[in-house]
Amino acid sequence: MGPGRAEEHRQPRVIASWDGLDAAWQPARTGAGSWDLDLGPLVAALRAPAVAAGLPDRQDDSGTRGYVWHCSARLAAGDRLLSDGEWAGITRELLDGAGVAARDDPGGPRWFAVRHADDHIHIAVVLVRQDTGRRFWPYRDYPRLRETARAIERRLGLTETATADGTAARSPSRGEIEKAARQGREPARVELARAVREAAVASSGAEEFIDALSAAGYLAELRRAPSGDPIGLKVARPGDLSATGQPVFYSGSKLASDLSMPKLRQRWADSARGPDTGSSATAGRQVARARRAVAVARRGVGVEDVESIGHATGDVLTALRGWPGAGRDLGEAADLFDRAARAPGRGVGRAGPSSVGLRRIARHLIRHRRVATDDDLGGVIVLAVAVAGLVREIAAWQRERGRTHQADAADNAAAVVDRWSAVLSTADHAGATRAAPRPLVGLQHGTGATPPRREPTTRRLPPSAAARPAPVHAGPA
């Protein structure tokens, strides 16, 4: 019922409560301010079962688990506004679906919901039953809450949130965002995830991986088992210090589910299988092969794991990031595709010929990028357009499986690549130097890639010429 951390709460009002009195529990005003409210009666009523059970009114330093359950629910930017009555019904449905407070259970816990603004509410529950005075812990409440929320969204025609499949990147905390804003930088978590992913693509093992991070200027260390095998990693951005002056380290799994050391080792082991594809097969044909494998899988007769192909495609987009003369758009395409690249609950998928070939293409690209010139840009354009076709095939496969958010991410990534290539074609049409695409060292491009409509330029584009991607709509958390 207070102002919030950034005074984002306005005119807080109670809209639902455990006993059905709902708005009758609205605290009386004690002044003219929005937050001048007498909270005593409401707090006393909520805490009565806890007091009767002899529970402390404040959390001590013993590490004992608290007994207040909290949840916030927010509409997406484009959703219609809901009435207080609709929010009250949503509150009861969420609590019942999550197994926190069942409907028609007069002996259940006491709770209330407060609306601070047009678009969101907060729910607080005292996890003590009124009839027995026993404290309880809900089982799998947040996965159940997510599924209940999705059912509500479908019924009311609201923006549907994604399933809790583990594919979303870990978002920076409020503290990390505020710290980055003070420093004038992006959050360390975001930068480190990008750096770890790029180092993983460029490497074939743990030692090489740590060397790549160190060469890029990051603090990186391995955690080893007694046998000496690497079992974990931690990485920090120079200058990102804690209150005690120590570097703030992140483990790989805290950056993204597919960046843990076991998942990285699986990726490196998979890409070491089979014959080398660096120069004996063309990059364009490898991408076309992967696209055909996904198309066959869409017909239900494929043998390759599309999850693994999708993850390896993310490696190729990561390798194309920062190519000389390419501007920033390919990097943004890699960021957009990031979510679509992760397999729900499985990380990197099961390796097959197509995914192995794509990972080796990515490794060759990222290593050759260090010595690349503008003359190599034509070959990159041809490869990028072919990758965009593969990404769209993956998007269709995701959409057919009900993974709307992953499919949208893939489609947006492909659109960015298309706009990027169109800008190059426009620059060429305006009179830029014409040249045939030069094959990249170690990666000969064959006819498997579809070229852009016009012959690409080899001139480096000014930053202002880079096409900007369309914004991606993000639903509620």
XYZ file of C-alpha atoms in Angstrom:
477
model
C 0.000 0.000 0.000
C 3.078 2.265 -0.096
C 4.568 4.341 -2.923
C 6.747 1.571 -4.366
C 10.476 1.751 -4.958
C 10.178 4.457 -7.596
C 6.885 5.986 -6.419
C 5.148 4.128 -9.248
C 2.097 3.328 -7.112
C -0.832 5.736 -7.327
C -4.101 5.686 -5.382
C -3.720 2.139 -3.974
C -7.033 0.424 -3.275
C -8.031 -3.005 -1.979
C -10.006 -4.919 -4.609
C -10.266 -8.441 -3.133
C -9.885 -10.223 0.207
C -10.127 -13.673 1.760
C -13.567 -13.114 3.326
C -15.342 -11.596 0.339
C -15.536 -8.127 1.868
C -13.053 -6.945 -0.753
C -13.184 -3.122 -1.010
C -14.640 -2.896 2.503
C -11.098 -3.506 3.759
C -9.862 -0.303 2.106
C -7.899 1.554 4.857
C -9.296 4.860 6.048
C -7.481 8.015 5.000
C -5.383 9.872 7.549
C -4.317 12.748 5.307
C -4.437 14.245 1.820
C -1.605 12.137 0.350
C -2.144 9.023 -1.758
C -0.416 6.887 0.853
C -1.812 8.534 4.001
C -3.741 5.445 5.060
C -4.503 3.728 8.368
C -3.165 0.237 7.682
C -3.524 -0.984 11.276
C -6.898 -2.776 11.029
C -6.019 -4.541 7.768
C -2.571 -5.645 8.961
C -3.961 -6.877 12.292
C -6.669 -8.911 10.555
C -4.223 -10.470 8.106
C -1.734 -11.383 10.815
C -4.243 -12.735 13.341
C -3.724 -16.430 12.429
C 0.057 -15.982 12.533
C -0.120 -14.293 15.922
C -2.307 -17.124 17.220
C 0.286 -19.606 15.950
C 3.061 -17.744 17.805
C 4.942 -16.733 14.693
C 7.254 -13.700 14.807
C 6.053 -10.452 13.269
C 9.434 -9.810 11.630
C 11.968 -12.071 9.952
C 15.053 -12.577 12.088
C 18.647 -13.320 11.075
C 18.349 -17.078 11.594
C 17.516 -17.718 7.953
C 14.071 -19.076 8.858
C 11.725 -19.045 5.905
C 9.087 -16.320 6.005
C 5.371 -16.969 5.806
C 4.112 -14.236 3.444
C 3.513 -15.220 -0.188
C 3.599 -12.397 -2.745
C 2.635 -12.223 -6.392
C 2.172 -9.401 -8.892
C 0.094 -9.559 -12.074
C 0.436 -7.044 -14.886
C -1.202 -6.445 -18.254
C 0.820 -6.136 -21.441
C 1.047 -2.674 -22.989
C -1.550 -3.382 -25.675
C -4.135 -5.140 -23.489
C -7.481 -3.601 -22.616
C -8.013 -2.187 -19.139
C -9.752 -4.405 -16.619
C -12.278 -3.361 -13.999
C -11.753 -3.875 -10.269
C -14.310 -6.673 -10.401
C -12.408 -8.456 -13.173
C -9.150 -8.112 -11.241
C -10.858 -9.511 -8.124
C -11.992 -12.576 -10.073
C -8.514 -13.000 -11.560
C -7.006 -12.860 -8.068
C -9.196 -15.683 -6.792
C -8.550 -17.766 -9.885
C -4.767 -17.321 -9.595
C -4.721 -18.259 -5.897
C -6.908 -21.306 -6.467
C -4.947 -22.477 -9.512
C -1.608 -22.067 -7.726
C -2.808 -24.110 -4.760
C -2.306 -21.204 -2.367
C -5.895 -20.414 -1.381
C -8.611 -22.728 -2.682
C -12.072 -21.443 -3.506
C -14.802 -22.156 -0.951
C -12.287 -22.907 1.799
C -13.289 -20.728 4.772
C -10.494 -22.192 6.895
C -7.789 -21.293 4.397
C -5.191 -18.524 4.637
C -5.967 -14.823 4.801
C -5.014 -12.720 1.809
C -5.767 -9.475 0.011
C -5.131 -7.892 -3.394
C -4.353 -4.219 -3.984
C -4.499 -2.310 -7.247
C -1.900 0.446 -7.608
C -2.480 1.463 -11.223
C -4.557 0.640 -14.265
C -2.278 -2.161 -15.417
C -1.273 -4.208 -12.369
C -2.142 -5.618 -8.960
C -0.255 -7.155 -6.026
C -1.425 -10.133 -3.989
C -0.192 -10.971 -0.472
C -1.065 -14.164 1.424
C -0.264 -15.085 5.034
C 0.615 -18.782 4.748
C -1.127 -19.868 7.953
C -4.460 -21.688 7.921
C -7.205 -20.034 9.943
C -8.786 -23.299 11.106
C -5.681 -25.139 12.322
C -3.176 -22.338 12.840
C -0.611 -24.363 10.895
C 1.885 -22.777 8.563
C 2.058 -24.357 5.087
C 4.087 -24.115 1.892
C 2.396 -24.336 -1.520
C 3.723 -27.098 -3.788
C 4.845 -26.104 -7.300
C 2.912 -22.889 -6.949
C 4.737 -20.839 -9.564
C 4.509 -23.381 -12.433
C 0.828 -23.846 -11.589
C 0.409 -20.080 -11.375
C 1.865 -19.683 -14.868
C -0.538 -22.209 -16.385
C -3.484 -20.590 -14.614
C -2.429 -17.171 -15.903
C -2.236 -18.501 -19.463
C -5.769 -19.893 -19.187
C -7.023 -16.504 -17.961
C -5.216 -14.710 -20.783
C -6.785 -16.958 -23.414
C -10.265 -16.563 -21.940
C -10.093 -12.776 -21.674
C -8.286 -12.215 -24.968
C -5.152 -10.794 -23.300
C -1.550 -11.137 -24.454
C -0.589 -14.722 -23.732
C 2.588 -15.263 -21.752
C 5.018 -18.044 -22.601
C 5.088 -21.391 -20.887
C 7.643 -21.898 -18.131
C 9.936 -23.940 -20.389
C 13.294 -22.509 -19.327
C 14.021 -20.879 -22.696
C 13.808 -17.245 -21.574
C 17.055 -15.494 -20.721
C 17.601 -14.499 -17.123
C 16.657 -10.849 -16.823
C 18.864 -8.398 -14.904
C 17.590 -7.575 -11.440
C 16.402 -4.100 -10.522
C 19.676 -3.526 -8.676
C 21.728 -4.596 -11.707
C 19.737 -2.291 -13.987
C 20.092 0.689 -11.666
C 23.815 0.045 -11.209
C 24.326 -0.142 -14.984
C 22.385 3.113 -15.451
C 24.666 4.882 -12.989
C 27.703 3.585 -14.884
C 26.263 4.420 -18.292
C 26.666 0.808 -19.462
C 24.398 -2.105 -20.230
C 23.819 -4.534 -17.323
C 26.797 -6.788 -16.683
C 24.637 -9.914 -16.935
C 23.627 -9.052 -20.515
C 27.169 -8.253 -21.649
C 28.625 -11.349 -19.986
C 26.047 -13.697 -21.510
C 26.965 -12.374 -24.949
C 30.695 -12.696 -24.260
C 30.412 -16.232 -22.857
C 28.313 -17.341 -25.828
C 30.820 -15.942 -28.316
C 33.770 -17.526 -26.508
C 31.934 -20.859 -26.441
C 31.342 -20.729 -30.211
C 35.003 -19.909 -30.879
C 36.377 -22.678 -28.636
C 36.672 -26.443 -28.738
C 37.327 -27.023 -25.033
C 37.295 -25.505 -21.563
C 40.863 -24.198 -21.518
C 40.522 -22.515 -24.901
C 37.190 -21.094 -23.752
C 38.721 -19.455 -20.642
C 41.600 -18.119 -22.738
C 39.122 -16.537 -25.163
C 37.283 -14.785 -22.349
C 40.520 -13.562 -20.812
C 41.750 -12.283 -24.183
C 38.497 -10.332 -24.503
C 39.244 -8.604 -21.198
C 36.973 -10.528 -18.813
C 37.781 -12.227 -15.525
C 37.103 -15.941 -15.994
C 37.846 -19.014 -13.914
C 37.061 -22.729 -14.047
C 35.784 -24.793 -11.139
C 37.190 -28.315 -11.190
C 36.245 -31.644 -9.690
C 38.826 -33.599 -7.651
C 39.583 -35.488 -10.851
C 40.579 -32.229 -12.513
C 37.640 -32.173 -14.916
C 36.001 -28.752 -15.342
C 32.539 -28.756 -13.763
C 31.768 -25.051 -13.534
C 32.772 -21.563 -14.554
C 32.478 -18.028 -13.306
C 33.015 -14.781 -15.161
C 33.041 -11.105 -14.215
C 33.222 -7.794 -16.022
C 36.250 -5.678 -15.074
C 35.204 -2.778 -12.901
C 31.926 -4.392 -11.846
C 32.513 -4.540 -8.093
C 30.451 -5.410 -5.051
C 30.023 -3.126 -2.052
C 33.159 -4.697 -0.558
C 35.213 -3.990 -3.678
C 35.255 -7.560 -4.995
C 34.467 -8.520 -8.615
C 30.867 -9.610 -9.141
C 31.098 -13.083 -10.668
C 28.309 -14.924 -12.488
C 28.224 -18.644 -13.132
C 27.368 -19.756 -16.640
C 24.032 -21.232 -15.582
C 23.047 -17.897 -14.007
C 23.551 -16.190 -17.364
C 21.529 -18.681 -19.444
C 20.414 -22.275 -19.106
C 22.608 -23.417 -22.010
C 25.788 -21.733 -20.731
C 26.492 -24.039 -17.795
C 29.757 -25.977 -18.019
C 28.045 -29.368 -18.546
C 26.049 -27.920 -21.471
C 29.162 -26.276 -22.928
C 31.133 -29.520 -22.687
C 28.289 -31.356 -24.426
C 28.363 -28.777 -27.221
C 32.131 -29.120 -27.691
C 31.990 -32.926 -27.621
C 29.167 -33.005 -30.167
C 30.952 -30.690 -32.600
C 34.069 -32.916 -32.460
C 32.169 -35.905 -33.871
C 32.196 -36.927 -37.522
C 34.303 -35.605 -40.406
C 35.502 -32.018 -40.510
C 33.156 -29.761 -42.491
C 35.274 -26.637 -42.531
C 36.528 -26.813 -46.103
C 35.305 -30.108 -47.575
C 31.695 -28.876 -47.637
C 30.473 -25.396 -48.403
C 28.940 -23.159 -45.775
C 25.921 -22.373 -47.928
C 25.256 -26.051 -48.578
C 25.520 -26.838 -44.891
C 22.880 -24.208 -44.127
C 20.667 -25.535 -46.941
C 21.098 -29.054 -45.586
C 19.986 -27.927 -42.157
C 16.975 -26.142 -43.645
C 15.931 -29.301 -45.484
C 16.294 -31.306 -42.269
C 13.918 -28.939 -40.470
C 11.453 -29.033 -43.380
C 11.471 -32.841 -43.303
C 10.924 -32.785 -39.535
C 7.882 -30.544 -40.061
C 6.387 -33.336 -42.180
C 6.968 -35.774 -39.327
C 9.529 -37.953 -41.091
C 12.800 -36.329 -40.042
C 15.550 -38.082 -38.112
C 17.566 -35.068 -36.958
C 16.808 -33.150 -33.756
C 15.477 -29.720 -34.729
C 16.226 -28.439 -31.224
C 19.922 -29.065 -31.848
C 19.772 -27.472 -35.307
C 18.117 -24.397 -33.808
C 20.759 -24.064 -31.121
C 23.572 -24.455 -33.667
C 21.909 -21.821 -35.883
C 22.221 -19.446 -32.933
C 25.956 -20.168 -32.964
C 26.176 -19.111 -36.626
C 24.340 -15.841 -35.934
C 26.646 -15.240 -32.978
C 29.654 -15.733 -35.258
C 28.266 -13.250 -37.794
C 27.953 -10.584 -35.085
C 30.490 -7.821 -35.436
C 31.727 -8.826 -38.886
C 33.769 -5.962 -40.413
C 31.508 -3.666 -42.412
C 28.300 -5.389 -41.320
C 27.082 -2.759 -38.853
C 25.184 -3.767 -35.719
C 22.130 -5.468 -37.169
C 23.509 -9.002 -37.344
C 24.321 -8.743 -33.646
C 20.753 -7.683 -32.940
C 19.494 -10.603 -35.010
C 21.582 -12.940 -32.846
C 20.103 -11.387 -29.696
C 16.563 -11.778 -31.036
C 17.115 -15.402 -32.007
C 18.682 -16.235 -28.650
C 15.446 -17.435 -27.073
C 14.380 -19.462 -30.103
C 17.750 -21.228 -30.028
C 17.296 -22.824 -26.606
C 15.458 -26.137 -26.311
C 12.832 -26.324 -23.539
C 14.381 -28.094 -20.587
C 17.169 -29.668 -22.656
C 19.620 -26.885 -23.411
C 21.378 -27.773 -26.666
C 19.465 -30.792 -28.031
C 20.794 -34.013 -29.560
C 23.609 -33.543 -32.072
C 23.204 -34.611 -35.702
C 25.047 -34.018 -38.979
C 23.343 -30.684 -39.624
C 23.940 -29.210 -36.164
C 27.561 -30.405 -36.128
C 28.138 -28.796 -39.518
C 26.584 -25.509 -38.403
C 28.693 -25.362 -35.244
C 31.878 -25.882 -37.250
C 30.830 -23.173 -39.689
C 30.329 -20.853 -36.720
C 33.751 -21.669 -35.282
C 35.506 -21.030 -38.602
C 33.609 -17.763 -39.056
C 34.393 -16.367 -35.650
C 38.079 -17.249 -35.952
C 38.376 -15.827 -39.472
C 36.597 -12.636 -38.363
C 39.799 -11.444 -36.691
C 41.596 -11.125 -40.024
C 38.608 -10.403 -42.272
C 38.444 -7.409 -44.585
C 35.653 -5.582 -46.364
C 36.260 -7.834 -49.362
C 34.848 -10.729 -47.328
C 31.522 -8.959 -46.739
C 29.964 -10.230 -49.959
C 30.392 -13.833 -48.849
C 28.925 -12.993 -45.457
C 25.840 -11.487 -47.123
C 25.219 -14.661 -49.122
C 25.601 -16.813 -46.014
C 23.445 -14.511 -43.845
C 20.558 -14.583 -46.320
C 20.725 -18.380 -46.389
C 20.695 -18.429 -42.577
C 17.617 -16.169 -42.595
C 15.787 -18.828 -44.629
C 16.825 -21.487 -42.111
C 15.678 -19.292 -39.225
C 12.233 -18.896 -40.829
C 11.950 -22.666 -41.233
C 12.776 -23.053 -37.547
C 10.165 -20.399 -36.692
C 7.498 -22.358 -38.581
C 8.515 -25.546 -36.758
C 8.278 -23.761 -33.401
C 4.888 -22.247 -34.223
C 3.465 -25.630 -35.199
C 4.331 -26.810 -31.695
C 2.603 -23.927 -29.951
C 5.821 -22.112 -29.032
C 4.561 -18.712 -30.089
C 7.179 -16.641 -28.283
C 10.089 -18.636 -29.673
C 8.589 -18.535 -33.176
C 8.126 -14.756 -32.948
C 11.743 -14.367 -31.821
C 12.974 -16.372 -34.813
C 10.766 -14.492 -37.299
C 11.977 -11.136 -35.978
C 15.604 -12.253 -36.255
C 15.090 -13.279 -39.892
C 13.395 -9.939 -40.631
C 16.419 -8.058 -39.269
C 18.785 -10.021 -41.531
C 16.544 -9.358 -44.534
C 16.462 -5.618 -43.848
C 20.217 -5.597 -43.382
C 20.799 -7.252 -46.764
C 18.248 -4.919 -48.385
C 20.186 -1.874 -47.142
C 23.353 -3.247 -48.710
C 21.506 -3.835 -51.978
C 20.124 -0.285 -51.884
C 23.600 1.129 -51.311
C 24.866 -0.905 -54.248
C 22.050 0.353 -56.453
C 22.981 3.930 -55.516
C 26.439 3.454 -57.044
C 28.601 1.606 -54.538
C 31.526 -0.453 -55.817
C 30.407 -3.732 -57.399
C 32.287 -6.937 -56.766
C 31.467 -10.624 -56.778
C 31.248 -12.227 -53.310
C 34.658 -13.553 -52.333
C 34.642 -16.968 -50.609
C 35.676 -16.760 -46.996
C 38.927 -18.462 -46.064
C 38.167 -22.085 -45.203
C 34.489 -21.654 -46.132
C 33.645 -21.921 -49.819
C 30.090 -20.870 -50.560
C 28.130 -23.068 -52.928
C 24.808 -22.855 -54.673
C 22.889 -23.959 -51.592
C 22.559 -20.342 -50.444
C 20.013 -18.010 -52.006
C 21.724 -14.744 -53.011
C 20.168 -11.344 -52.392
C 18.179 -9.801 -55.220
C 21.021 -7.462 -56.221
C 24.728 -8.031 -56.306
C 26.053 -7.022 -52.848
C 28.510 -4.248 -52.232
C 31.885 -4.715 -50.636
C 32.061 -1.167 -49.267
C 31.890 -0.682 -45.517
C 28.595 0.941 -44.562
C 28.501 4.009 -42.345
C 26.706 3.408 -39.029
C 23.780 5.576 -40.140
C 23.035 3.205 -43.012
C 22.292 0.240 -40.797
C 18.636 -0.766 -40.810
C 16.981 -0.891 -37.436
C 14.893 -3.895 -36.421
C 11.236 -3.523 -35.563
C 10.511 -3.641 -31.819
C 9.571 -7.023 -30.440
C 6.455 -7.067 -28.297
C 7.134 -8.487 -24.851
C 4.294 -9.842 -22.780
C 3.992 -9.731 -19.012
C 6.576 -11.557 -16.904
